[in-house]
CSV table of C-alpha atoms and ligand atoms in Angstrom, one decimal:
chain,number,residue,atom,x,y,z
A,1,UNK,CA,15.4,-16.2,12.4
A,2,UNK,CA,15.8,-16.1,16.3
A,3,UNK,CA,15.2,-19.5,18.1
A,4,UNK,CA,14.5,-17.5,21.4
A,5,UNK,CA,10.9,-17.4,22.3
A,6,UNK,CA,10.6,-13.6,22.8
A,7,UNK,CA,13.0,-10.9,20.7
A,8,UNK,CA,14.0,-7.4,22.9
A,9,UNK,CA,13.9,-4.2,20.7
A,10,UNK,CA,16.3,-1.7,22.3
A,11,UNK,CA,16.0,1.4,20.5
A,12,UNK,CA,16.8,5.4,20.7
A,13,UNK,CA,13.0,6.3,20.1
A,14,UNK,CA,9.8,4.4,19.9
A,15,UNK,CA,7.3,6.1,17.5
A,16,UNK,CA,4.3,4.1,18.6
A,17,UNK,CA,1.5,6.1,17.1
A,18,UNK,CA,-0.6,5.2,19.9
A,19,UNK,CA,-0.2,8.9,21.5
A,20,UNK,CA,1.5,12.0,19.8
A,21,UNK,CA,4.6,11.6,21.7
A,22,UNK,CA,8.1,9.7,20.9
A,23,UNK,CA,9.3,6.9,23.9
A,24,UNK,CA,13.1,6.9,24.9
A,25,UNK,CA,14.7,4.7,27.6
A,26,UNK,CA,12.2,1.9,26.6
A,27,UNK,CA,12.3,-1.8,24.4
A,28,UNK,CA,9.3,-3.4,22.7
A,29,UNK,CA,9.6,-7.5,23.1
A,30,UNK,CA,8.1,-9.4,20.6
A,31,UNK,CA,6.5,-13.0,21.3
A,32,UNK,CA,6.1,-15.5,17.9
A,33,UNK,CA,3.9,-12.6,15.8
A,34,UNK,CA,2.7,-10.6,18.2
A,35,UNK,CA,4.3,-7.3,20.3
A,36,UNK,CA,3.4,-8.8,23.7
A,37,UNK,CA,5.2,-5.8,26.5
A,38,UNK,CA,6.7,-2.3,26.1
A,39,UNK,CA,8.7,-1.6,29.2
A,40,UNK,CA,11.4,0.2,30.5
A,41,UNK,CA,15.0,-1.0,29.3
A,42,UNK,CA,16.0,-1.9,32.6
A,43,UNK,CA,12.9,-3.5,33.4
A,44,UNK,CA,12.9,-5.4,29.7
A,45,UNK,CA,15.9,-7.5,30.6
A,46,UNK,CA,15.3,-8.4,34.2
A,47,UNK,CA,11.6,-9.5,33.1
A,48,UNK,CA,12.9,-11.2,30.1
A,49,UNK,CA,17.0,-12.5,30.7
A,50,UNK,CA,17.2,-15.0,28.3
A,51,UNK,CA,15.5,-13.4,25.2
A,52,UNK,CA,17.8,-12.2,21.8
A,53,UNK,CA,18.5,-8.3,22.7
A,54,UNK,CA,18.3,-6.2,19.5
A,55,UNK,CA,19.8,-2.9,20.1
A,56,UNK,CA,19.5,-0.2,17.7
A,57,UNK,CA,21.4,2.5,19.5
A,58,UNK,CA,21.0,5.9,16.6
A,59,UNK,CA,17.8,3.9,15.4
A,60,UNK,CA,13.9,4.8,15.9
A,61,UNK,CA,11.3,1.9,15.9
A,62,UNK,CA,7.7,2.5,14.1
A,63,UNK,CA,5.0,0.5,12.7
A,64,UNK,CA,5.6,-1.0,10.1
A,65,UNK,CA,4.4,1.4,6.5
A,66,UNK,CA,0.9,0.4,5.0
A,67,UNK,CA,0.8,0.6,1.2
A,68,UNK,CA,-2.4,0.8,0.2
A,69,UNK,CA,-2.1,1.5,-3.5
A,70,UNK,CA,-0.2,-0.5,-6.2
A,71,UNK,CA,-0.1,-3.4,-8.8
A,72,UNK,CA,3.1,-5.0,-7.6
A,73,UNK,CA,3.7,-7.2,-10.9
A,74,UNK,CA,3.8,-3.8,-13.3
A,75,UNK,CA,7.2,-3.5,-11.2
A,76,UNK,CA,8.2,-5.7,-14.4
A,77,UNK,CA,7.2,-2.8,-16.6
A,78,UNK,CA,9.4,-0.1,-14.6
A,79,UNK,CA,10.7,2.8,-17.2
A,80,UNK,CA,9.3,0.8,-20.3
A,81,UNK,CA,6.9,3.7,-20.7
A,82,UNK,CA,7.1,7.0,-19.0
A,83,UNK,CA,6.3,11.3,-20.0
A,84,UNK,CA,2.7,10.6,-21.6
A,85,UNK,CA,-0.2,11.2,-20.6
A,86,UNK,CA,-2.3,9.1,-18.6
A,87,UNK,CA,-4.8,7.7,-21.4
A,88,UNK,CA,-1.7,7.5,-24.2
A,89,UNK,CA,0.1,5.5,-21.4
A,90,UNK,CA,-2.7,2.9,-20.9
A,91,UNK,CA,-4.0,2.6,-24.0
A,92,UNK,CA,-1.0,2.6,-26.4
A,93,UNK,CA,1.8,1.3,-23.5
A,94,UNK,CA,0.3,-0.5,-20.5
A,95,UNK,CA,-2.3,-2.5,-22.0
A,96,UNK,CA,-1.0,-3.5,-25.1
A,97,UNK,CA,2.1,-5.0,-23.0
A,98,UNK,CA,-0.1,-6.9,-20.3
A,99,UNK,CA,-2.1,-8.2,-22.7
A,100,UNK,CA,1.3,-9.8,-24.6
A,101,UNK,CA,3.1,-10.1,-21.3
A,102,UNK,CA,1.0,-10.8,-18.4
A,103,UNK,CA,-0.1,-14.5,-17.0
A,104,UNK,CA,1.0,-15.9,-13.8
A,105,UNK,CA,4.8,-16.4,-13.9
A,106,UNK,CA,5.2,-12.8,-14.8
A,107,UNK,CA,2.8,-12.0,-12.1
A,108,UNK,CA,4.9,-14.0,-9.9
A,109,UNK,CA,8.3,-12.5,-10.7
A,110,UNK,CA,7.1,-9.3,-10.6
A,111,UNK,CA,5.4,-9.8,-7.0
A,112,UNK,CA,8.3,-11.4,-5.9
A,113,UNK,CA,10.4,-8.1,-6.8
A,114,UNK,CA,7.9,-5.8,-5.9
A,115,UNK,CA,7.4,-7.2,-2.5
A,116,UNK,CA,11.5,-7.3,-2.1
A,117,UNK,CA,11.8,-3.4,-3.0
A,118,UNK,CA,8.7,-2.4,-0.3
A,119,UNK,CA,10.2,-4.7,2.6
A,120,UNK,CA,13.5,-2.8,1.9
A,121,UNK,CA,11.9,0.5,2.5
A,122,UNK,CA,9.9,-0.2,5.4
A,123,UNK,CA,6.8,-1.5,4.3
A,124,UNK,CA,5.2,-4.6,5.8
A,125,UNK,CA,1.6,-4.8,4.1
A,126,UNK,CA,0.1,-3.6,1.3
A,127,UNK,CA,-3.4,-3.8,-1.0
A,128,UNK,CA,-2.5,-5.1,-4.4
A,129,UNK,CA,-5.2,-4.5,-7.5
A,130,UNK,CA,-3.8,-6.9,-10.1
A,131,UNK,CA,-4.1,-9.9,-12.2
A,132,UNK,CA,-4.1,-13.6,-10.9
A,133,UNK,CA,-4.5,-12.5,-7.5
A,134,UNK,CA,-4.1,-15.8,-6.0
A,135,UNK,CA,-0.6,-15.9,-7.4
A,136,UNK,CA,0.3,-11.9,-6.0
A,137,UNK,CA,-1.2,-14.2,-2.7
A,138,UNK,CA,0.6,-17.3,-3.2
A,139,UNK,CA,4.1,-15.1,-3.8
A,140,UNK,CA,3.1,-12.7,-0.5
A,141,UNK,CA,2.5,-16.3,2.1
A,142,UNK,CA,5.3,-17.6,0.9
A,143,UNK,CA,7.4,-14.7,2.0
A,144,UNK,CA,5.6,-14.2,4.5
A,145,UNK,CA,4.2,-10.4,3.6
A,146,UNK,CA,1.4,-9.5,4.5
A,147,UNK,CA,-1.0,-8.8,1.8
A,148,UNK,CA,-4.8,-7.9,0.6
A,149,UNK,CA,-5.1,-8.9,-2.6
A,150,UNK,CA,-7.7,-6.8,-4.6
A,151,UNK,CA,-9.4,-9.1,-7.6
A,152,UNK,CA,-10.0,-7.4,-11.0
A,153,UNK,CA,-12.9,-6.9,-12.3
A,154,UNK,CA,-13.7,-5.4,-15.8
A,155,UNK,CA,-16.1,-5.4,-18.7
A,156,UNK,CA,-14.0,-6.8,-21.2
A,157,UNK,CA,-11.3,-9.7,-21.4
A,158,UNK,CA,-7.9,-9.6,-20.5
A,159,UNK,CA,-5.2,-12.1,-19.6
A,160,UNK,CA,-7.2,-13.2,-16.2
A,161,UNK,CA,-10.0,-14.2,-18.0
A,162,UNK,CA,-13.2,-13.7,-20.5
A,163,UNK,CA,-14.9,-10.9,-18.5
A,164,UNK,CA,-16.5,-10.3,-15.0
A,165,UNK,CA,-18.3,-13.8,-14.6
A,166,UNK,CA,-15.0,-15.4,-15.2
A,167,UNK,CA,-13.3,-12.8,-12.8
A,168,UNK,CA,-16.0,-13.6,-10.0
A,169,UNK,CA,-15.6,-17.1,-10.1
A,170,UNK,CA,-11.7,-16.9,-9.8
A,171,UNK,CA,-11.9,-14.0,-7.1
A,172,UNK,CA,-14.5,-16.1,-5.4
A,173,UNK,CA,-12.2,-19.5,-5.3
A,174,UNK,CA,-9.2,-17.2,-4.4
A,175,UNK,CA,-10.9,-16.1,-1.3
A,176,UNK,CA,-12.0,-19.6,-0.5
A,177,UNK,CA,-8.4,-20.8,-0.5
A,178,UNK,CA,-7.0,-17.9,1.9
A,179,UNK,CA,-9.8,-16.9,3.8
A,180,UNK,CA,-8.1,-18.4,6.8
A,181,UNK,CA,-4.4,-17.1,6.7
A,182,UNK,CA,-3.2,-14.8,8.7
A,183,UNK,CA,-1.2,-12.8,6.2
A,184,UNK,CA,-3.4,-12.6,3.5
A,185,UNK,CA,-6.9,-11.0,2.3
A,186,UNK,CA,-8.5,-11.2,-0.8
A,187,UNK,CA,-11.1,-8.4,-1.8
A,188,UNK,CA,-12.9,-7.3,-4.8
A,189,UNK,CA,-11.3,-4.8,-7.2
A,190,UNK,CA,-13.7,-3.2,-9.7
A,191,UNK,CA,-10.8,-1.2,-11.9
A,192,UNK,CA,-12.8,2.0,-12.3
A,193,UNK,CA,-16.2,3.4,-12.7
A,194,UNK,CA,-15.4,3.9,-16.7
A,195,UNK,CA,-14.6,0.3,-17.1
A,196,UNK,CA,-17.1,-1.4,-14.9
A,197,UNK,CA,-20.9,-1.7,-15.7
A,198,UNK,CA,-23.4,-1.0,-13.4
A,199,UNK,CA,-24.6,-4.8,-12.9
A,200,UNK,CA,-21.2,-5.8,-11.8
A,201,UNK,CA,-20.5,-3.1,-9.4
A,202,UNK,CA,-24.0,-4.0,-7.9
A,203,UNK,CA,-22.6,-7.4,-7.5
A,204,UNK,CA,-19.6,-6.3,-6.5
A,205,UNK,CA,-21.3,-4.7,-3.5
A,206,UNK,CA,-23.8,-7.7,-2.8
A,207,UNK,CA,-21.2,-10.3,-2.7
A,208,UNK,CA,-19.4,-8.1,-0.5
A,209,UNK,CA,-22.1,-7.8,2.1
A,210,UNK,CA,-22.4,-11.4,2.2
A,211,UNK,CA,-18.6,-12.6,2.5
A,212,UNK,CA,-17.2,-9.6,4.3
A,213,UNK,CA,-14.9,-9.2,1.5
A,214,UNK,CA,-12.7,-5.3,1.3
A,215,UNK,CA,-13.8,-3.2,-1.9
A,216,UNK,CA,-10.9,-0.5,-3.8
A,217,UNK,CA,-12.0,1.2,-6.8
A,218,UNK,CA,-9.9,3.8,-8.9
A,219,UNK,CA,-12.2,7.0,-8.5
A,220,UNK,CA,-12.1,10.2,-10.5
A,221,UNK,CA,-8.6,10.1,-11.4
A,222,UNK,CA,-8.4,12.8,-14.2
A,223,UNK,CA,-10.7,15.4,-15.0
A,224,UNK,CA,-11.4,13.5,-18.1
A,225,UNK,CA,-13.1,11.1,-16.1
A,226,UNK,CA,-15.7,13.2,-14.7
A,227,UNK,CA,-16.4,15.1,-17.8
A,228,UNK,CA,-16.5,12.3,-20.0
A,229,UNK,CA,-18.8,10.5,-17.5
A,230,UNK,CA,-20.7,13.3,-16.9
A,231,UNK,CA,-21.4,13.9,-21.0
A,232,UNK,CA,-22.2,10.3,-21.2
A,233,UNK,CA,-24.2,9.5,-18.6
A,234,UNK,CA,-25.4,13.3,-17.4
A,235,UNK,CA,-24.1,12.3,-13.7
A,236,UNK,CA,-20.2,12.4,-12.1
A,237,UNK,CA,-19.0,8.8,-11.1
A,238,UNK,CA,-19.1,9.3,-7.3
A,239,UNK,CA,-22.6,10.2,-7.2
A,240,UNK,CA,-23.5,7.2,-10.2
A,241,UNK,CA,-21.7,4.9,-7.8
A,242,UNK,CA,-24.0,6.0,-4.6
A,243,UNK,CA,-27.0,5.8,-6.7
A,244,UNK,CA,-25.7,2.5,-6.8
A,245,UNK,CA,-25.6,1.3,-3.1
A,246,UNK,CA,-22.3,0.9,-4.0
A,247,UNK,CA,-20.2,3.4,-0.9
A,248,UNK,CA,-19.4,2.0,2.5
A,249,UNK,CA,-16.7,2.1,5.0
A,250,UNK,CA,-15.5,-1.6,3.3
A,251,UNK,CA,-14.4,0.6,0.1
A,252,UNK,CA,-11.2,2.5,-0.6
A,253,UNK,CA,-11.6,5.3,-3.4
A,254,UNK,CA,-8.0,5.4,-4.9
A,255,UNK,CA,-6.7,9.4,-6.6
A,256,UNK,CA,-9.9,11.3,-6.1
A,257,UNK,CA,-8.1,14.4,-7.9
A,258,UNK,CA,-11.3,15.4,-8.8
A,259,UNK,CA,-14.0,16.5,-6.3
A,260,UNK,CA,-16.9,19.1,-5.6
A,261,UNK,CA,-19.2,19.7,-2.5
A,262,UNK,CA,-21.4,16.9,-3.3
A,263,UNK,CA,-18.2,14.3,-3.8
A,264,UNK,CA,-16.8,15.2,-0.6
A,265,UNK,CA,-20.4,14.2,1.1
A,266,UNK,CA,-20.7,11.5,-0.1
A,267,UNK,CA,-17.6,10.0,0.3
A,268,UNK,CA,-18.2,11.8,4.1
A,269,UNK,CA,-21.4,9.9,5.0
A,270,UNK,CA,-20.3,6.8,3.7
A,271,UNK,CA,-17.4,6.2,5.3
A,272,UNK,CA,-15.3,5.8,2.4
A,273,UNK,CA,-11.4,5.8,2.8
A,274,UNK,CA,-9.6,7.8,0.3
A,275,UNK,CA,-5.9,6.3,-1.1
A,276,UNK,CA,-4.0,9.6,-1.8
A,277,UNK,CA,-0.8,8.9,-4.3
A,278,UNK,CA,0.2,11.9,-5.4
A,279,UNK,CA,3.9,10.7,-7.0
A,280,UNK,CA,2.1,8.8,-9.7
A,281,UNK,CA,-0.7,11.6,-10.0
A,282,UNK,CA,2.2,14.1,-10.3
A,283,UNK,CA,4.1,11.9,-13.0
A,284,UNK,CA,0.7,10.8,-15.2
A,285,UNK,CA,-0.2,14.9,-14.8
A,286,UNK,CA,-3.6,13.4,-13.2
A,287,UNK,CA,-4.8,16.6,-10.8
A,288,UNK,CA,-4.0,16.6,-7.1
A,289,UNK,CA,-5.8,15.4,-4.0
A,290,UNK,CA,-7.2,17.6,-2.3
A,291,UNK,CA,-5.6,15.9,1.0
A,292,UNK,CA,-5.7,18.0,3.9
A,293,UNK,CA,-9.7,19.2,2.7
A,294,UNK,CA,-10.5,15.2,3.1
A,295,UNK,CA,-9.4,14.9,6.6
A,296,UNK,CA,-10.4,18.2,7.6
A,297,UNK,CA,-14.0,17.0,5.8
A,298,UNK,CA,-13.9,13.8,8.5
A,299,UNK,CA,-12.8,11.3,5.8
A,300,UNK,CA,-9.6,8.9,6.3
A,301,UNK,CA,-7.1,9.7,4.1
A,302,UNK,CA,-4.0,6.8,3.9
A,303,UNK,CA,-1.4,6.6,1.3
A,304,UNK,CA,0.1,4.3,-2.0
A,305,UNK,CA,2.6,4.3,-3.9
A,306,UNK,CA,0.5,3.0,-7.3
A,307,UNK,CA,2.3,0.7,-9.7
A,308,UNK,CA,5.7,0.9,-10.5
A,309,UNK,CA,4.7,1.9,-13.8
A,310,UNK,CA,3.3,5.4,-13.0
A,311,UNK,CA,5.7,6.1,-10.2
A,312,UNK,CA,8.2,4.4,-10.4
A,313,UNK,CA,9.4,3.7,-7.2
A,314,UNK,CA,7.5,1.6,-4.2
A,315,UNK,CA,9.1,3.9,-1.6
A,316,UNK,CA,6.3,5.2,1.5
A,317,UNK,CA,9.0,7.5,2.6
A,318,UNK,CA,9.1,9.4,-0.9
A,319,UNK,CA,6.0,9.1,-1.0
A,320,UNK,CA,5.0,11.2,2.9
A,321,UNK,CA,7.5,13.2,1.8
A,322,UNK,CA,5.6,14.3,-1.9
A,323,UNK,CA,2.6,14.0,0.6
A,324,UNK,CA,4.0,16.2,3.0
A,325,UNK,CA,4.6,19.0,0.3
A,326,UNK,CA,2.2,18.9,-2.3
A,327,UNK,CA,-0.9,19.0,0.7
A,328,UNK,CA,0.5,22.4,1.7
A,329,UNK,CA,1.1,23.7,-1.6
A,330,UNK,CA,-2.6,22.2,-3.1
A,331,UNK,CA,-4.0,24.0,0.0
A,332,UNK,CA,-2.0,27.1,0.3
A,333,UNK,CA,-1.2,26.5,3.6
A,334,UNK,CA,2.5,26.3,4.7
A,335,UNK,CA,0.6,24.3,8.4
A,336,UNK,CA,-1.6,22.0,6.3
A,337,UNK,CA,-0.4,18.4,6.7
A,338,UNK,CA,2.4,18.3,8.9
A,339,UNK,CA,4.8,15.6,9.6
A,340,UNK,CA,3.4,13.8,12.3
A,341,UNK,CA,-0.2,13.6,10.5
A,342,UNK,CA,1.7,12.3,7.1
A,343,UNK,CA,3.0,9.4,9.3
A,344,UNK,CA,-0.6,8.4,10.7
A,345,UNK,CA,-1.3,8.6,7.0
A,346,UNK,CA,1.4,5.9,6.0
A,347,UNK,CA,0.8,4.2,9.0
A,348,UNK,CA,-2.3,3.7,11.4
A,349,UNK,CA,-4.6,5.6,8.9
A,350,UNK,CA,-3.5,2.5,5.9
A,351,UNK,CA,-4.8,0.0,8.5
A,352,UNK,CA,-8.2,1.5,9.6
A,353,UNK,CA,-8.9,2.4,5.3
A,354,UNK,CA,-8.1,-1.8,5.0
A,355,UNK,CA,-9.9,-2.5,8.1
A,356,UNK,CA,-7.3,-4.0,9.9
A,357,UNK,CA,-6.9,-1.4,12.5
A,358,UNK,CA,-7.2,-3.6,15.5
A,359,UNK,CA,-4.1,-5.6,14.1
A,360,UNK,CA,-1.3,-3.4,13.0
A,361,UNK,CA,-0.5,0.4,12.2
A,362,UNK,CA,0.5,1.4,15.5
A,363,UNK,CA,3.2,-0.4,18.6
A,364,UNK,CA,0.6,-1.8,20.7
A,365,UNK,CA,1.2,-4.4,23.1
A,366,UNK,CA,-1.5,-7.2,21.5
A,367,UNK,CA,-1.2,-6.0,18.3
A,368,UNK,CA,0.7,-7.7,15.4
A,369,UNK,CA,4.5,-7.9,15.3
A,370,UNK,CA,4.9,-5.2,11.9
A,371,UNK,CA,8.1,-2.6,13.1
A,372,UNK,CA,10.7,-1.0,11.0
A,373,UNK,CA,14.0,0.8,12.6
A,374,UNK,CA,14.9,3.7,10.9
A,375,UNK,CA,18.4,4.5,11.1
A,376,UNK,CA,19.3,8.5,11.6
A,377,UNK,CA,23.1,8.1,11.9
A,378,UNK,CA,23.6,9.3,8.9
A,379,UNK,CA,24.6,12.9,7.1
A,380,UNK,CA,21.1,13.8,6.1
A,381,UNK,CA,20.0,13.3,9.1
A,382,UNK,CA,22.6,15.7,11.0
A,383,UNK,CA,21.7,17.4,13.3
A,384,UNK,CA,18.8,15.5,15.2
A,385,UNK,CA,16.6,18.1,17.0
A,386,UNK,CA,13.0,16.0,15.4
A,387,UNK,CA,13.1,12.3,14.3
A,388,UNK,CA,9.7,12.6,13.3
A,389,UNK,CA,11.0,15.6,11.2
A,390,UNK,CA,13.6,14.1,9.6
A,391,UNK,CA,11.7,10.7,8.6
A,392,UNK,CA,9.5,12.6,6.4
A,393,UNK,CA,11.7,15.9,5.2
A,394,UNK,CA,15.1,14.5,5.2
A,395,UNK,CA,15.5,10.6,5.5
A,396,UNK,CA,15.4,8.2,2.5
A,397,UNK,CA,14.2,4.5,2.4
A,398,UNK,CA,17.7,3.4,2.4
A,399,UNK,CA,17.8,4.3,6.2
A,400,UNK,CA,15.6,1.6,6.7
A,401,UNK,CA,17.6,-0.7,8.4
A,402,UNK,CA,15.4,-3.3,10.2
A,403,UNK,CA,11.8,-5.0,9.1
A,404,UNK,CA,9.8,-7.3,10.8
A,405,UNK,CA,6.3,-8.7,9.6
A,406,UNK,CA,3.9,-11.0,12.2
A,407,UNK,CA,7.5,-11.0,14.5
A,408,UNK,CA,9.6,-12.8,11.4
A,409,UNK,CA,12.7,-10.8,11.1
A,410,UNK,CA,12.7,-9.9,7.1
A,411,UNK,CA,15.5,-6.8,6.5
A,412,UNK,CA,18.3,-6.9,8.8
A,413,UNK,CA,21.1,-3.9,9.1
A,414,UNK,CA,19.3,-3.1,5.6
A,415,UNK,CA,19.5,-6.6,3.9
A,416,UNK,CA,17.1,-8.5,2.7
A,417,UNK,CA,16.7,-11.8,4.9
A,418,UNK,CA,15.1,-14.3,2.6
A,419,UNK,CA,15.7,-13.4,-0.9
A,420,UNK,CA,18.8,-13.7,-3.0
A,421,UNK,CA,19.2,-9.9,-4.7
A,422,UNK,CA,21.4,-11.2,-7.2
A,423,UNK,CA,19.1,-13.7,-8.5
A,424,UNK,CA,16.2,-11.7,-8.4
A,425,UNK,CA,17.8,-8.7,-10.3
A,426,UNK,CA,19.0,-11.3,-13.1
A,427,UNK,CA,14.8,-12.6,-13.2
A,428,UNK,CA,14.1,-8.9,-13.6
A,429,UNK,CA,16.5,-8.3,-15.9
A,430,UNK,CA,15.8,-11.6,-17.8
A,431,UNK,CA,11.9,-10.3,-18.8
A,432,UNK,CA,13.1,-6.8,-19.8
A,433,UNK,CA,15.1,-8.5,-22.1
A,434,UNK,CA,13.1,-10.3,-23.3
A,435,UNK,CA,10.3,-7.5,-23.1
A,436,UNK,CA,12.1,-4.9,-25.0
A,437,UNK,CA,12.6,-7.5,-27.7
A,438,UNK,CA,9.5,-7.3,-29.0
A,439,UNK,CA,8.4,-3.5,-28.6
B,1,LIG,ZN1,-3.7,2.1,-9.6
């Protein structure tokens, strides 16, 4: 980490999201967390002489990539169960395994690897829905990762507790403990309309209103969920959940591969923010998204990767790229989704779904410190005519070379800055061991 007061970013492009098009000739300077000018390079280094000068000569700077889907500890579970269904996988795979496997050091290591594996590919906040949530918190402050941490809540027991009045009271204390750090958030996360009672979703939505706490939900992510809901209970979740007070611009609706007319209204009037992942929709054979009808529809659409278990990678630049070519192909249209719009969607549309808008998803002078450099000198990326082009259809996550969060330099030339790999592949490797042991 720099001692210098204020860091000068020298790169080929600056993708700052703010307008449609790409800067050249010009530096961002960072100042503690904050990006605090955007000048001219000339002009950079007579207004600021004695700063540390990063130059990134074939590199483009961007905001930092918002993943707003995932359960960062499953990382621990990555290929112990994959090709089934999505029901088989949960019921006979992923459940029986947390409930043997899951309590807070495992939530711990697996954070600490998950969070290692987004920072190397360009991510610098994400939304977690998992267990223990004040240890995914814990793990994300201390390395320094920013981080809104989505409580459980279910009807039945698991490893975090009894059922949902033990989940409040632990999601409640949580929030009490970080509800003044900068990094972190905590929210409620009511897993799913078919495992979540109606008296707990209404308190879910009251306690909510009163602390100003962020809401994600899993939403009509198989077909089998509307149908069996709709047998059950004569009504499709969405519309059970408005009947419910439950919709507002605080919630995030996670897969929605599943919608009609009256879905898409009231998701619309609401204000609801849709998480699209369509690589772990595509792997559990879940439907598809209909994307590009959600934005064109006036909803925000921003992107997740989903657990480690159903994807398997943590990778935002896989995942605008499956983005990128699924929306065309779901909506027959070869101009649906292009590349530019994908990156809002990993990007400044992430931030306005976890309300956070004001402080990161786009280079802003004022706004939070969260950049990535993406480096294009490589093969795949020959010849350049479109950088914005290539980061979506061509580049990988391993051209990621450079990742700040809040100004705190955290991947440099495409290492990680704070974290051993060595060790931290033995800890992984250590619990698959001992994981695969019992099956
Ligand atoms: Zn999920």
């Amino acid at each position: 980490m720099s001692l210098a007061q204020e860091t000068i970013i020298t790169p080929k492009w600056i993708m700052t999201l703010e307008g449609d098009e790409l800067l050249t000739g010009h530096s961002v300077i960072i100042g503690k967390d904050k990006i605090i000018d955007i000048l001219p390079n000339e002009d950079a280094l007579k207004k600021y002489p004695s700063c540390e000068h990063i130059e990134l000569p074939m590199q483009m700077l961007m905001p930092g990539l918002v993943n707003c889907h995932g359960h960062s500890a499953m990382n621990l579970f990555k290929g112990l169960a994959d090709d089934l269904p999505l029901m088989t996988w949960l019921e006979q795979h992923i459940w029986p395994a947390e409930a043997q496997w899951v309590n807070e050091e495992f939530v711990a290591d697996g954070t600490k690897l998950a969070i290692s594996e987004m920072l190397l590919s360009g991510t610098t906040c994400f939304s977690d829905m998992y267990f223990f949530p004040e240890v995914v918190s814990e793990v994300a402050a201390a390395m320094n990762m920013r981080a809104i941490c989505y409580g459980p809540i279910l009807d039945f027991p698991t490893p975090y507790g009894s059922g949902p009045d033990e989940y409040f009271t632990k999601i409640l204390a949580a929030h009490d403990t970080f509800k003044h750090h900068s990094l972190i958030d905590i929210g409620f996360g009511p897993h799913a309309p078919y495992t979540v009672g109606d008296e707990s979703l209404k308190k879910v939505r009251m306690l909510s209103d009163q602390l100003n706490m962020p809401i994600q939900i899993h939403l009509h992510e198989t077909e089998f969920e509307v149908s069996d809901a709709v047998e059950n209970t004569g009504k499709r979740p969405c519309l059970r959940l408005d009947e419910l007070g439950f919709w507002g611009p605080d919630v995030q609706a996670v897969h929605v591969t599943q919608l009609n007319t009256q879905d898409k209204d009231i998701l619309s009037k609401k204000g609801v923010h849709v998480i699209h992942c369509p690589e772990s929709n595509l792997k559990l054979a879940s439907g598809f998204c209909p994307a590009f009808e959600l934005q064109s529809a006036g909803i925000n659409v921003a992107l997740g990767t989903d657990g480690a278990a159903s994807n398997n990678d943590l990778d935002m630049i896989s995942e605008m790229h499956t983005t990128a070519l699924l929306g065309k192909a779901v909506s027959k249209n070869a101009a649906a989704l292009p590349a530019l719009d994908v990156v809002k969607m990993a990007t400044i549309n992430g931030a306005i779904a976890l309300g956070k808008e004001d402080q990161i998803g786009s280079i802003k002078v004022g706004k939070q410190a969260d950049l990535i450099s993406i480096d294009f000198s490589d093969i795949s990326c020959a010849p350049m005519y479109d950088p914005i082009s290539h980061l979506v259809y061509s580049a990988s996550r391993h051209q990621v070379d450079h990742v700040w969060v809040a100004g705190h330099l955290q991947v440099k030339n495409k290492a990680l800055c704070h974290v051993n790999p060595v060790q931290l592949m033995e800890m992984a490797q250590q619990w698959a061991d001992k994981i695969s042991s019992k099956q």
